[in-house]
Short mmCIF file of C-alpha atoms in Angstrom, two decimals:
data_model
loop_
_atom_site.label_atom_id
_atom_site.label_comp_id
_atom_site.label_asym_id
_atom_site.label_seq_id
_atom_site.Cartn_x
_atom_site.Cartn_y
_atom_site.Cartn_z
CA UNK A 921 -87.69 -7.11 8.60
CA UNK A 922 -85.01 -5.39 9.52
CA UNK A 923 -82.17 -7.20 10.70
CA UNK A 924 -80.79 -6.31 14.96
CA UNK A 925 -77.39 -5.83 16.03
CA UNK A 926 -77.21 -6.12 19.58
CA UNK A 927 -74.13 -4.70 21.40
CA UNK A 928 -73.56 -5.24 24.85
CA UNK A 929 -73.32 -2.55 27.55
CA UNK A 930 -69.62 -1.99 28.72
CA UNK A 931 -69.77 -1.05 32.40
CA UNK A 932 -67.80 1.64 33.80
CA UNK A 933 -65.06 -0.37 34.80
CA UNK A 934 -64.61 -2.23 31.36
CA UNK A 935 -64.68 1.49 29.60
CA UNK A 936 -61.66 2.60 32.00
CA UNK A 937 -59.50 -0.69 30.91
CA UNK A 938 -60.43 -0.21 27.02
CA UNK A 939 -59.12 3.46 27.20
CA UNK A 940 -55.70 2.34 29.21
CA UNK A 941 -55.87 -0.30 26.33
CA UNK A 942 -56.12 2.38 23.29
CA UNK A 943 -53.41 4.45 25.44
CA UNK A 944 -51.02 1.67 25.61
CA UNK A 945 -50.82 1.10 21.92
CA UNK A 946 -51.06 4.70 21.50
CA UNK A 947 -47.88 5.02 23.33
CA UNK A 948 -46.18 1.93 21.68
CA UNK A 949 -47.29 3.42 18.55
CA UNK A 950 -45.50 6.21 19.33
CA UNK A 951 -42.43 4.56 20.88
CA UNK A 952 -41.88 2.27 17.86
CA UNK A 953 -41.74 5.57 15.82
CA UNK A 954 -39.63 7.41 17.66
CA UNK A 955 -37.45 4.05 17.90
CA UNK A 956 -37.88 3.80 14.19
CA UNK A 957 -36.75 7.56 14.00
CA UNK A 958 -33.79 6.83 16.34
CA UNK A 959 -32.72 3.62 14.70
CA UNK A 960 -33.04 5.92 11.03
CA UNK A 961 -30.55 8.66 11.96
CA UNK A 962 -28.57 5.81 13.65
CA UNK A 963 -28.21 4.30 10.53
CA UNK A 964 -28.23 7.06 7.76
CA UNK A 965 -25.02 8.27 10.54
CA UNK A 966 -23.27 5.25 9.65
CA UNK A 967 -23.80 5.31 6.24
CA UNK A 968 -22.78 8.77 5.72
CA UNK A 969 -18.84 7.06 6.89
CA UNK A 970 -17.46 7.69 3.11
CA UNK A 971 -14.83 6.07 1.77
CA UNK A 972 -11.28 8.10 1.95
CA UNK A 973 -11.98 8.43 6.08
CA UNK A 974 -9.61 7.13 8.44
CA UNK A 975 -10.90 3.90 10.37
CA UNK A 976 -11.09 4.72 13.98
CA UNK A 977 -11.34 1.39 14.73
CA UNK A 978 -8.07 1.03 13.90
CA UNK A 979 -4.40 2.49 16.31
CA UNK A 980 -5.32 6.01 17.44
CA UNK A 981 -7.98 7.78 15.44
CA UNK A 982 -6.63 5.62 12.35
CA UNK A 983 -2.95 5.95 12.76
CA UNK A 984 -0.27 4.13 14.20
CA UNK A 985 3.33 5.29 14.82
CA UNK A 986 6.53 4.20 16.28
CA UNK A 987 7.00 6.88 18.54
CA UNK A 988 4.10 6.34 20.44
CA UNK A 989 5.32 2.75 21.80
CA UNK A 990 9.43 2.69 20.98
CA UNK A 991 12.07 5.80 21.36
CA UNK A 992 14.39 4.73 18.47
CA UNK A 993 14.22 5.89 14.65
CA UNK A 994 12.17 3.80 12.12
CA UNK A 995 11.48 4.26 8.87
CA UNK A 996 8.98 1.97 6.23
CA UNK A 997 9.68 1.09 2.65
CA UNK A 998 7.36 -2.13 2.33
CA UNK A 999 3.78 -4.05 4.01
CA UNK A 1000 2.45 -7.26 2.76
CA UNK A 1001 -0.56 -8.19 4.57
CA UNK A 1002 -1.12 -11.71 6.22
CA UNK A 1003 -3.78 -14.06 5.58
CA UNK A 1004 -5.38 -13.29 9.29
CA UNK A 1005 -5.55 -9.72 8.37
CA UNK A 1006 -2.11 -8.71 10.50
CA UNK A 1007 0.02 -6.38 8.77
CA UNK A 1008 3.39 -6.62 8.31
CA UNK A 1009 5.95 -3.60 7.84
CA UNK A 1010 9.05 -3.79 6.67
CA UNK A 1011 12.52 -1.43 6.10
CA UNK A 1012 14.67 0.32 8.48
CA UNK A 1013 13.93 0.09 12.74
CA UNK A 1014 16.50 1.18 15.11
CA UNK A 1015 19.80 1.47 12.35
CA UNK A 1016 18.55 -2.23 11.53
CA UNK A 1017 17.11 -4.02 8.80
CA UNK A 1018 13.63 -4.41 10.30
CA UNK A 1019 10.31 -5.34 10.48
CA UNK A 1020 7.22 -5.32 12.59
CA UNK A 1021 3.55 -6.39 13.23
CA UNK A 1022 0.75 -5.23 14.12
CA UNK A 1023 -2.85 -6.70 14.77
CA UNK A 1024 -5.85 -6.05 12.52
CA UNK A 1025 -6.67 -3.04 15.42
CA UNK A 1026 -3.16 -1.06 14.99
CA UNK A 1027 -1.56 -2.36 18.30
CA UNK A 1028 1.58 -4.29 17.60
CA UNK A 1029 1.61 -7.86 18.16
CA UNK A 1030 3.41 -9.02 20.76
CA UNK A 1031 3.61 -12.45 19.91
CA UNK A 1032 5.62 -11.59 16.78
CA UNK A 1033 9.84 -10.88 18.15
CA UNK A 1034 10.08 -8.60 20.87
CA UNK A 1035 7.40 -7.06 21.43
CA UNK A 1036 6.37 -7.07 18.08
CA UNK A 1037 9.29 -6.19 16.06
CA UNK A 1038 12.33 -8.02 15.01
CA UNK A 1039 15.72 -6.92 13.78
CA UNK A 1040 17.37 -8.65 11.32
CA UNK A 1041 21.35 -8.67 12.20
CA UNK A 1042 23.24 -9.10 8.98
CA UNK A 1043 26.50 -11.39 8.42
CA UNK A 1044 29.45 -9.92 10.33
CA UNK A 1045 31.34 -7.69 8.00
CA UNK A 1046 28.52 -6.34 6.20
CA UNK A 1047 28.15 -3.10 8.77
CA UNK A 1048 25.27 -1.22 9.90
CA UNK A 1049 22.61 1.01 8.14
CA UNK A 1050 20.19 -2.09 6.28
CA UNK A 1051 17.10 -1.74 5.58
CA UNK A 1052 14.44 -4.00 4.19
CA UNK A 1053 13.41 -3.21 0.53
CA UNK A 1054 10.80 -5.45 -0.44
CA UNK A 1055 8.30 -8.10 2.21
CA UNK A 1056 6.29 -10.93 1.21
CA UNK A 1057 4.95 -13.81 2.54
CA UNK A 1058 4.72 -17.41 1.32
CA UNK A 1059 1.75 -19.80 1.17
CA UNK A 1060 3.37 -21.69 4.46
CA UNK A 1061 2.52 -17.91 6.11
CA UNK A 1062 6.23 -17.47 6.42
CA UNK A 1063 7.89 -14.36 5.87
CA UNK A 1064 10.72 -13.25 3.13
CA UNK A 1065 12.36 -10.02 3.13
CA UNK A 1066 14.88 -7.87 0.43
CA UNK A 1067 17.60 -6.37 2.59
CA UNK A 1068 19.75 -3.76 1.09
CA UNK A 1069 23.29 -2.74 2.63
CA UNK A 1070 23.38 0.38 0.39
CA UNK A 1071 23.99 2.99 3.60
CA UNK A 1072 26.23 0.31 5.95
CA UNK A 1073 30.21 0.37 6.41
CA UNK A 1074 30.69 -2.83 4.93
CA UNK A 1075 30.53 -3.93 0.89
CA UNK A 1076 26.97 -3.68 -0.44
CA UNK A 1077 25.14 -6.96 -1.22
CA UNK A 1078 22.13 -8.47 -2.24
CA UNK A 1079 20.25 -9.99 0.84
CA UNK A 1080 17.67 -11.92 1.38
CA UNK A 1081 16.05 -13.19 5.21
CA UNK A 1082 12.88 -15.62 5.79
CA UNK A 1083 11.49 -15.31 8.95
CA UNK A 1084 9.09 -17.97 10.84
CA UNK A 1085 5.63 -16.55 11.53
CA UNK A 1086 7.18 -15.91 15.13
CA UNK A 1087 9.46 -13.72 13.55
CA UNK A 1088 12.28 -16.13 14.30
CA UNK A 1089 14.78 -16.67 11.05
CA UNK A 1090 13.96 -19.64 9.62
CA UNK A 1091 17.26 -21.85 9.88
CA UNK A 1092 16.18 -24.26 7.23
CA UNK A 1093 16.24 -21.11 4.64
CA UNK A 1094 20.07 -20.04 3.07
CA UNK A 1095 22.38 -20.36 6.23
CA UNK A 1096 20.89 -19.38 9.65
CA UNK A 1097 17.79 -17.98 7.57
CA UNK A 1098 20.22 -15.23 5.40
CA UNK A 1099 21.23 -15.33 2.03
CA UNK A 1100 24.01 -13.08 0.89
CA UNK A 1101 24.60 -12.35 -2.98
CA UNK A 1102 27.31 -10.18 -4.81
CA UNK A 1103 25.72 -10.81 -8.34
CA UNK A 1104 28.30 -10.88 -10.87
CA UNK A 1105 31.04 -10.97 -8.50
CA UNK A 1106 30.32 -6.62 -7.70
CA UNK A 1107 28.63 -4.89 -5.19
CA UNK A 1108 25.38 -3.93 -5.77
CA UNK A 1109 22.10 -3.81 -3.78
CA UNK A 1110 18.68 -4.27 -4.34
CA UNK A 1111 15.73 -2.28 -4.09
CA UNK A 1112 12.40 -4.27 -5.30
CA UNK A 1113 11.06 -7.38 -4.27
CA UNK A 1114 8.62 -9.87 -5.79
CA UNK A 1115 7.43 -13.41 -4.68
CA UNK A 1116 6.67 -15.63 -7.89
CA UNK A 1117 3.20 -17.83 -7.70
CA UNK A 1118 5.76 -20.63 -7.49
CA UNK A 1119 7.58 -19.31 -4.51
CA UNK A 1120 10.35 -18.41 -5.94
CA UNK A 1121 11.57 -15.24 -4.98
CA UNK A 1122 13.07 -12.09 -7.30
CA UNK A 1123 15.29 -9.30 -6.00
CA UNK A 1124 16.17 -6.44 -8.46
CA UNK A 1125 18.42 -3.16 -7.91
CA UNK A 1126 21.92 -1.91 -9.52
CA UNK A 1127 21.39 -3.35 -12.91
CA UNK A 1128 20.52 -6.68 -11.93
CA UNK A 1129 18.05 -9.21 -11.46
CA UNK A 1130 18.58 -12.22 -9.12
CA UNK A 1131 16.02 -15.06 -8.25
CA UNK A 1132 16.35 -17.79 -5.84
CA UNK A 1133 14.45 -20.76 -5.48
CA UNK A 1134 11.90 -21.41 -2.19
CA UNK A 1135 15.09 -23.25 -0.40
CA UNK A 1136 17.50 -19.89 -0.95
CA UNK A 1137 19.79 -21.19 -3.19
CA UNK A 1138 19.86 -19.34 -6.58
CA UNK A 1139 17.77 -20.42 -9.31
CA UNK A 1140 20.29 -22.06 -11.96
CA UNK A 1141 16.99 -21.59 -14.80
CA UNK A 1142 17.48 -18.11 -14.34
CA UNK A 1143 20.10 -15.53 -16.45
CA UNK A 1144 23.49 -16.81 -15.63
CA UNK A 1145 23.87 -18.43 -12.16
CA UNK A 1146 20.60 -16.88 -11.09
CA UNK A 1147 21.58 -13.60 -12.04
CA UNK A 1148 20.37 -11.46 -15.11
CA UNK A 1149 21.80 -8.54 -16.10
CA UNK A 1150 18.87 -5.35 -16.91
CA UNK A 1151 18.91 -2.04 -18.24
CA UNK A 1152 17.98 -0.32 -15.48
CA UNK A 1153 20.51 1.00 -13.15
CA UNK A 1154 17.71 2.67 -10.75
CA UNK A 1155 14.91 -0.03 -10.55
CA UNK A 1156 11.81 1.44 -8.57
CA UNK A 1157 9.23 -1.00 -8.86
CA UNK A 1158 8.76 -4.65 -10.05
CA UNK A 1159 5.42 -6.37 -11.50
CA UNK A 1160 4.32 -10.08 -12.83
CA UNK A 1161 2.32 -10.74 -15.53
CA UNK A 1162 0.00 -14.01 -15.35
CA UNK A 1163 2.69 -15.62 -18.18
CA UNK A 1164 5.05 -15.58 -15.93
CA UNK A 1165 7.42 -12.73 -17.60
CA UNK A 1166 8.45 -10.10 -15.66
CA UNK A 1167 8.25 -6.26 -15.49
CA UNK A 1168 10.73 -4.07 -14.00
CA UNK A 1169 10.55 -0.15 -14.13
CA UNK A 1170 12.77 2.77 -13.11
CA UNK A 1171 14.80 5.62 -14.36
CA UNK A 1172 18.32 6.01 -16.26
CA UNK A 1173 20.00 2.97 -19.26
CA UNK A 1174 22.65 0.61 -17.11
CA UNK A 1175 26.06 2.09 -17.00
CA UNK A 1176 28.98 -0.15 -18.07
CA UNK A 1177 30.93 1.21 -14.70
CA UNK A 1178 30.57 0.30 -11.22
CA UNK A 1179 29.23 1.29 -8.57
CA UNK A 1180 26.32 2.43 -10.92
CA UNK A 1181 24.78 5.82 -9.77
CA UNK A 1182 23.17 6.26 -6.37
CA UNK A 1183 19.69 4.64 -5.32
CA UNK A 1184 16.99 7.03 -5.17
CA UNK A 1185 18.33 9.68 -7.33
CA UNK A 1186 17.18 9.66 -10.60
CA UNK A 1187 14.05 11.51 -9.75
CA UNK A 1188 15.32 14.09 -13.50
CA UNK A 1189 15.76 11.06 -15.27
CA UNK A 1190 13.11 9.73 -17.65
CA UNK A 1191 11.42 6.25 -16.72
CA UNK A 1192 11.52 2.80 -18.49
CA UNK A 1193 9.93 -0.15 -18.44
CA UNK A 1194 11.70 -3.39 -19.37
CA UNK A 1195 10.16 -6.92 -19.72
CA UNK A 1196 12.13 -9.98 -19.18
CA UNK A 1197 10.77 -13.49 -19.81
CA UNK A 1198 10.53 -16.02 -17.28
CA UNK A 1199 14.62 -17.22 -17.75
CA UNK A 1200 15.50 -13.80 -17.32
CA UNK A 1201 16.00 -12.89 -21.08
CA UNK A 1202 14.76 -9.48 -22.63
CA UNK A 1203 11.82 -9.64 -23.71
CA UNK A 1204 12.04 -7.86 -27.37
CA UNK A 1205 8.40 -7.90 -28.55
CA UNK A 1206 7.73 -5.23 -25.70
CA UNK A 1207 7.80 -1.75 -26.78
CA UNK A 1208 11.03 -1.19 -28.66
CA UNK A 1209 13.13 -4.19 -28.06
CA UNK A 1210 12.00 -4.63 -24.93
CA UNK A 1211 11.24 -1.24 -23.41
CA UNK A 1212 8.85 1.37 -23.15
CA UNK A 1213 9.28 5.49 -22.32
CA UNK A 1214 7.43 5.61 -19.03
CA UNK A 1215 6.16 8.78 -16.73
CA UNK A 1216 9.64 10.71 -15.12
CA UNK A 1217 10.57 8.86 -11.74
CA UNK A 1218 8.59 6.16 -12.31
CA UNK A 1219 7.69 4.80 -8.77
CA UNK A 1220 5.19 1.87 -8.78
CA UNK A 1221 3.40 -0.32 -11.08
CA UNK A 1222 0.75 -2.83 -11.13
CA UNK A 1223 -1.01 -5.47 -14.08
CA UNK A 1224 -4.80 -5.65 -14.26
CA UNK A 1225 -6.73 -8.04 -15.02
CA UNK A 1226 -7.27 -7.80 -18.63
CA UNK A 1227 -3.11 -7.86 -18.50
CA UNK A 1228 -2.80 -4.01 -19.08
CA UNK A 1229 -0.13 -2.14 -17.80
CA UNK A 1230 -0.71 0.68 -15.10
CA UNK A 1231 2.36 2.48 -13.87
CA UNK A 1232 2.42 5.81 -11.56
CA UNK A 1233 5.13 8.39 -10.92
CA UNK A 1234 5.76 12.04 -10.72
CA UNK A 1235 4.68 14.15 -13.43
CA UNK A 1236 3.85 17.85 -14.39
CA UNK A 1237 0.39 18.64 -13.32
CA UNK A 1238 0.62 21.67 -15.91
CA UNK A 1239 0.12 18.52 -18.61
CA UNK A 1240 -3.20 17.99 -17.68
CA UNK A 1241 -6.37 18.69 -19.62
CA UNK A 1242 -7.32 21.78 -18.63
CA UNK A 1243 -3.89 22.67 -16.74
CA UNK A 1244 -4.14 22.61 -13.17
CA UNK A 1245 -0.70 24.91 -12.54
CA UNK A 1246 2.89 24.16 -12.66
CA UNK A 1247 3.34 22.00 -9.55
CA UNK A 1248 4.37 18.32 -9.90
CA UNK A 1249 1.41 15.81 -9.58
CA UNK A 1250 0.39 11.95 -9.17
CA UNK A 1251 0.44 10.45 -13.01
CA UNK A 1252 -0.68 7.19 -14.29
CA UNK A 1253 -0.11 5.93 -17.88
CA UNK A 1254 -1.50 2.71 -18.91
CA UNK A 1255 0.19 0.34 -21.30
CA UNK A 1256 -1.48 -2.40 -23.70
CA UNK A 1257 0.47 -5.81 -23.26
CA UNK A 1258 3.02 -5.12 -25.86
CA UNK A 1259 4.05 -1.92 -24.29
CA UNK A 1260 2.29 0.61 -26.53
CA UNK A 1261 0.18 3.25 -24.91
CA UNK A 1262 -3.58 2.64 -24.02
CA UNK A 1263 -5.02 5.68 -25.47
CA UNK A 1264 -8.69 4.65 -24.07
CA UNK A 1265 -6.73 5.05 -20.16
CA UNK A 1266 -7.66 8.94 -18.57
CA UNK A 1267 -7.23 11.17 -21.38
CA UNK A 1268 -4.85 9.78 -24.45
CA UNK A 1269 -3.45 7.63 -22.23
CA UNK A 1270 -2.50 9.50 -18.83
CA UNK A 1271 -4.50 10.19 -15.66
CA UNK A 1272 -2.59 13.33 -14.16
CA UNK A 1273 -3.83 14.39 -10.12
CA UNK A 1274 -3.06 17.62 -9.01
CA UNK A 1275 -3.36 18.19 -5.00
CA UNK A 1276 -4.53 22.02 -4.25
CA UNK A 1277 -1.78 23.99 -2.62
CA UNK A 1278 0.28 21.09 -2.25
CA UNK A 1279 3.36 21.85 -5.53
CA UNK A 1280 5.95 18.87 -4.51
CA UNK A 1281 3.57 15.94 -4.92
CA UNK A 1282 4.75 12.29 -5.97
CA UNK A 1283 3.23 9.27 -5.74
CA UNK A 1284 5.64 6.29 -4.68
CA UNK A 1285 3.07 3.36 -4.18
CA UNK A 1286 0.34 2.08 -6.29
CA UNK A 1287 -2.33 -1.07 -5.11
CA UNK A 1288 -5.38 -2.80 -7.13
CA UNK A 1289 -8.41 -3.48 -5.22
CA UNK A 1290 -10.59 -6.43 -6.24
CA UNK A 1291 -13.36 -4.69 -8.36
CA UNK A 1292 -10.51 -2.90 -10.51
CA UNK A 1293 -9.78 0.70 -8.81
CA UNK A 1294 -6.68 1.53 -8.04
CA UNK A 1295 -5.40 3.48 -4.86
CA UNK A 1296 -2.04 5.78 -5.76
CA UNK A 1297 -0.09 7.18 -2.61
CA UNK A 1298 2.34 9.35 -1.85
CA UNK A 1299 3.09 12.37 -0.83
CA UNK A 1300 1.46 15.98 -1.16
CA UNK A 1301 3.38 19.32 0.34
CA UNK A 1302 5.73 22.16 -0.59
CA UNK A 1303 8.62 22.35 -2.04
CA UNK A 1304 11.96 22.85 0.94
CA UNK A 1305 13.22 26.25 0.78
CA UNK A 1306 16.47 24.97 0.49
CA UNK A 1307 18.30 22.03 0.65
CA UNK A 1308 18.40 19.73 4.01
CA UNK A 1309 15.55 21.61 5.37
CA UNK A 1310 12.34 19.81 5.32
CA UNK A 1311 9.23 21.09 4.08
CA UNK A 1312 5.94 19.99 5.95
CA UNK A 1313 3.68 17.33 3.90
CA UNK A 1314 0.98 15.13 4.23
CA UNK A 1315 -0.29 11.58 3.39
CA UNK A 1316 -1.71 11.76 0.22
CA UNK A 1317 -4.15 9.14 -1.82
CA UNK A 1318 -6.02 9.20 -5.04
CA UNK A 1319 -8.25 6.50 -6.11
CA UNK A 1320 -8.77 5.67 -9.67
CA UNK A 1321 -11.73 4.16 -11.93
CA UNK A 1322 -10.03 1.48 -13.86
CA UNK A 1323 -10.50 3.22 -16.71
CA UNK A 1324 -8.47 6.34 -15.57
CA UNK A 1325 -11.09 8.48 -14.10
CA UNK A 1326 -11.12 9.83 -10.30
CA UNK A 1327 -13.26 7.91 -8.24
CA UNK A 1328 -15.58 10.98 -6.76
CA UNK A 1329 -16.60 8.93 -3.71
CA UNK A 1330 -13.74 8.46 -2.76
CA UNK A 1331 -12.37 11.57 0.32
CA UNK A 1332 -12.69 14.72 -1.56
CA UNK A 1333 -13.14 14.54 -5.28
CA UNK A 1334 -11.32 11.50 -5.15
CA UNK A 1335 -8.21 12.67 -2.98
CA UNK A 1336 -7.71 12.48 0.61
CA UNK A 1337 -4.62 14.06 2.48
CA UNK A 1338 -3.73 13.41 5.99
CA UNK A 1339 -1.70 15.70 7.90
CA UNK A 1340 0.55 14.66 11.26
CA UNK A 1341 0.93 18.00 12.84
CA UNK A 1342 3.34 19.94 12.25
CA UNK A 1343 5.65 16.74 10.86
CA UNK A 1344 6.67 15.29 7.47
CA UNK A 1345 4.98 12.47 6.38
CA UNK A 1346 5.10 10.83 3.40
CA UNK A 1347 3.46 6.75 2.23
CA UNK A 1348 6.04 4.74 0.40
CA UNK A 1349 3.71 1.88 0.51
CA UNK A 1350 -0.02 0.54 0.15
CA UNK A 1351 -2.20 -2.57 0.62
CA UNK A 1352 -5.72 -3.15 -0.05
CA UNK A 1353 -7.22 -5.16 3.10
CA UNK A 1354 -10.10 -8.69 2.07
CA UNK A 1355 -12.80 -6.08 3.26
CA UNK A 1356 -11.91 -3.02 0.79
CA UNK A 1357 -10.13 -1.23 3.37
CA UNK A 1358 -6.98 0.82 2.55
CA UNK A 1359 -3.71 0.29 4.45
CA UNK A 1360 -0.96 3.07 3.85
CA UNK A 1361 2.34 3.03 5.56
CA UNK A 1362 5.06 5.37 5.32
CA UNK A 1363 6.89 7.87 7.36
CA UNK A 1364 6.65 10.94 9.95
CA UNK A 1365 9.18 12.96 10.74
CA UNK A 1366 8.78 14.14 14.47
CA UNK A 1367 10.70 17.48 15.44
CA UNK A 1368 12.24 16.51 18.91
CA UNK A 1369 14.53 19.42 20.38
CA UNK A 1370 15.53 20.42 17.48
CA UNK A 1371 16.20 17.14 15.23
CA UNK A 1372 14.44 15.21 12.90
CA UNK A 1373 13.50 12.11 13.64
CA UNK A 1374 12.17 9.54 11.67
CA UNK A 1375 9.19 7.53 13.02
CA UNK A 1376 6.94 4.88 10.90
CA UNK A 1377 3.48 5.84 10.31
CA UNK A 1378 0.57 3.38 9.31
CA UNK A 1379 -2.95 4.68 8.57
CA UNK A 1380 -6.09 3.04 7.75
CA UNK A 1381 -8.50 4.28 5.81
CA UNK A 1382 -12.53 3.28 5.17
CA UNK A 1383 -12.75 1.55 1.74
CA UNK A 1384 -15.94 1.61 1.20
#
């Protein structure tokens, strides 16, 4: 027998309302995709942000500079970033010793001085021109800065301010919040700074190396009186290994005269790094007896994790493997931890960046991010046609593999240049925000009727 299936009728009526039925779900069927679609292009748009952009999120299209808020000349030399994500720039606002703040958007913060900046007035006698060398900030969030007297009317000095977190000097640090050092009884000034795990705090410049305990007063522990003597007469950049020793490079063996030569102007010179253990003594197991032959100009170094040795400076692009031209590029050599060359770094031991069309380049700031890359910074342009006259140049950033190699997803090839118009610019300095982000601050030169003027310049850039 076979088995009946019995349907029911539908009635006009109930045919209509299943049809509007299938055509709803038609339409939501097509709605969801076309959501789906929407949401997809949405997405794949903001995935496509690579890393080497500028963060729009952040000042104006990226960048922040002076002259859009103040009228007087400012130029950068340092930034430490605070725990909150604020940064902090440091060196020379208004013929000053400076520094300002800004918020994690690229607005200044105006609960930080006046308006967000502060200038740090130096002890009477010491004249005008300072400008803050080195910034870092202690675990109580407050904030220490290198001052250097090297341009003012007055002798030069070592100096050394710690500000509250309101940007007030902190009275309980030196006297009034200022410490004032003529190291070895001369007048020298410093130009790197470096903030110990244990808070104490190291200044370095002219030959010497003073450190000075969390309170201000010099560290007895240390050299002679605080003070050690190096032998480095132009000292660019200052690192700590985990051990506690130090590592101080630069360019040109101490002079027995004073004043030693001029800050800054070494650039012919070849580099050296010198290690000094933790009293201030030479190291003489690093290198040979205590120093290594490092790139020309030697301009910023940093310690991995494994303890190598990565410093950065100017070199000969010409050098690289296949040459890349004559011009001068960004080079990193690596070091093993008892100063000899780390062949396995780049290629036999150097990582040389050439930037197209751009023959002065330099790099003058180097940063580790967490997973082991490094960002170098500088500057990329052409040479001045003669002396005085500026030539136009641009931001320029390279990031680094730890192993040496460009990172290719990083801006273009692994480079990224940022131009300000028809300006100068330059970075002298570079942070690496919690979230991977870059923060580069340097300096823009603005043409107004006729005269350079120096503005500070702080860009953020898409990590990741």
């Amino acid at each position: 027998m076979k088995k009946l299936i019995c349907r029911k009728r539908l009635s006009n009526a109930e045919r209509q309302n299943q049809s509007r039925v299938r055509s709803l779900f038609r339409q939501n069927l097509l709605r969801t995709g076309l959501f789906t679609c929407i949401a997809a292009v949405i997405v794949t748009g903001v995935a496509r942000a690579q890393a080497g952009q500028l963060d729009a999120t952040f000042g104006t299209g990226g960048i922040f500079v002076t002259r859009d808020t103040q009228s007087f000349d400012a130029a950068a030399d340092a930034v430490v970033l605070q725990g909150d994500g604020k940064i902090v720039v440091a060196g020379e606002i208004g013929s000053s010793a400076g520094v300002l703040r800004l918020n994690t958007n690229g607005t200044l913060d105006s609960s930080f001085g006046t308006g967000g900046i502060v200038h740090i007035n130096v002890p009477s006698g010491l004249g005008g021109g300072v400008q803050v060398v080195g910034v870092a900030i202690q675990t109580d969030g407050k904030i220490v800065a290198g001052i250097s007297t090297v341009n003012s009317d007055g002798p030069r000095s070592f100096l050394l301010a710690r500000l509250e977190t309101s940007g007030a000097l902190d009275p309980s640090f030196g006297s009034g919040g200022l410490v004032t050092t003529f190291p070895f009884g001369r007048e020298l000034s410093p130009t790197v700074l470096a903030l110990q795990p244990d808070g104490k705090i190291l200044l370095a410049g002219d030959g010497v190396t003073v450190r000075y305990e969390t309170t201000g007063q010099l560290d007895g522990a240390f050299g002679t009186g605080g003070v050690a003597p190096i032998s480095l007469t132009s000292v660019t950049a200052i690192a700590l290994q985990s051990n506690g020793q130090i590592l101080i490079a630069g360019g040109g063996p101490r002079r027995d005269s004073f004043p030693p030569a001029p800050i800054f102007q070494t650039a012919s010179i070849a580099g050296l790094i010198s290690r000094y253990n933790a009293n201030g003594s030479l190291d003489t197991t690093f290198g040979t007896g205590g120093q290594a032959a490092c790139v020309a100009a030697a301009s910023a170094m940093v310690v991995q994790s494994t303890g190598k040795i990565v410093v950065a400076g100017s070199i000969l692009a010409k050098l690289a493997a296949p040459p890349v031209g004559s011009s001068a590029g960004f080079g990193l050599v690596r070091y093993n931890t008892n100063g000899s060359i780390d062949t396995t770094f780049g290629t036999r031991g150097v990582a040389i960046t050439a930037f197209n069309g751009a023959p002065a380049t330099e790099p003058l700031a180097l940063a580790l991010q967490s997973n082991g890359d490094m960002i170098g910074a500088g500057v990329a342009g052409p040479v001045p046609s003669n002396a005085g006259a500026p030539a136009l140049s641009s931001f320029a950033l390279a990031r680094y593999l730890s192993t040496g190699q460009l990172d290719t997803t990083f801006g273009s090839g692994g480079r990224v240049t940022t131009a300000f118009g028809g300006n100068t610019a330059s970075i002298t300095a570079v942070a690496i925000q919690s979230d991977g982000n870059i923060v580069a601050v340097g300096n823009s030169d603005a043409d107004v009727l006729g005269s350079f003027v120096n503005n500070i310049a702080v860009a953020r850039y898409l990590g990741k």
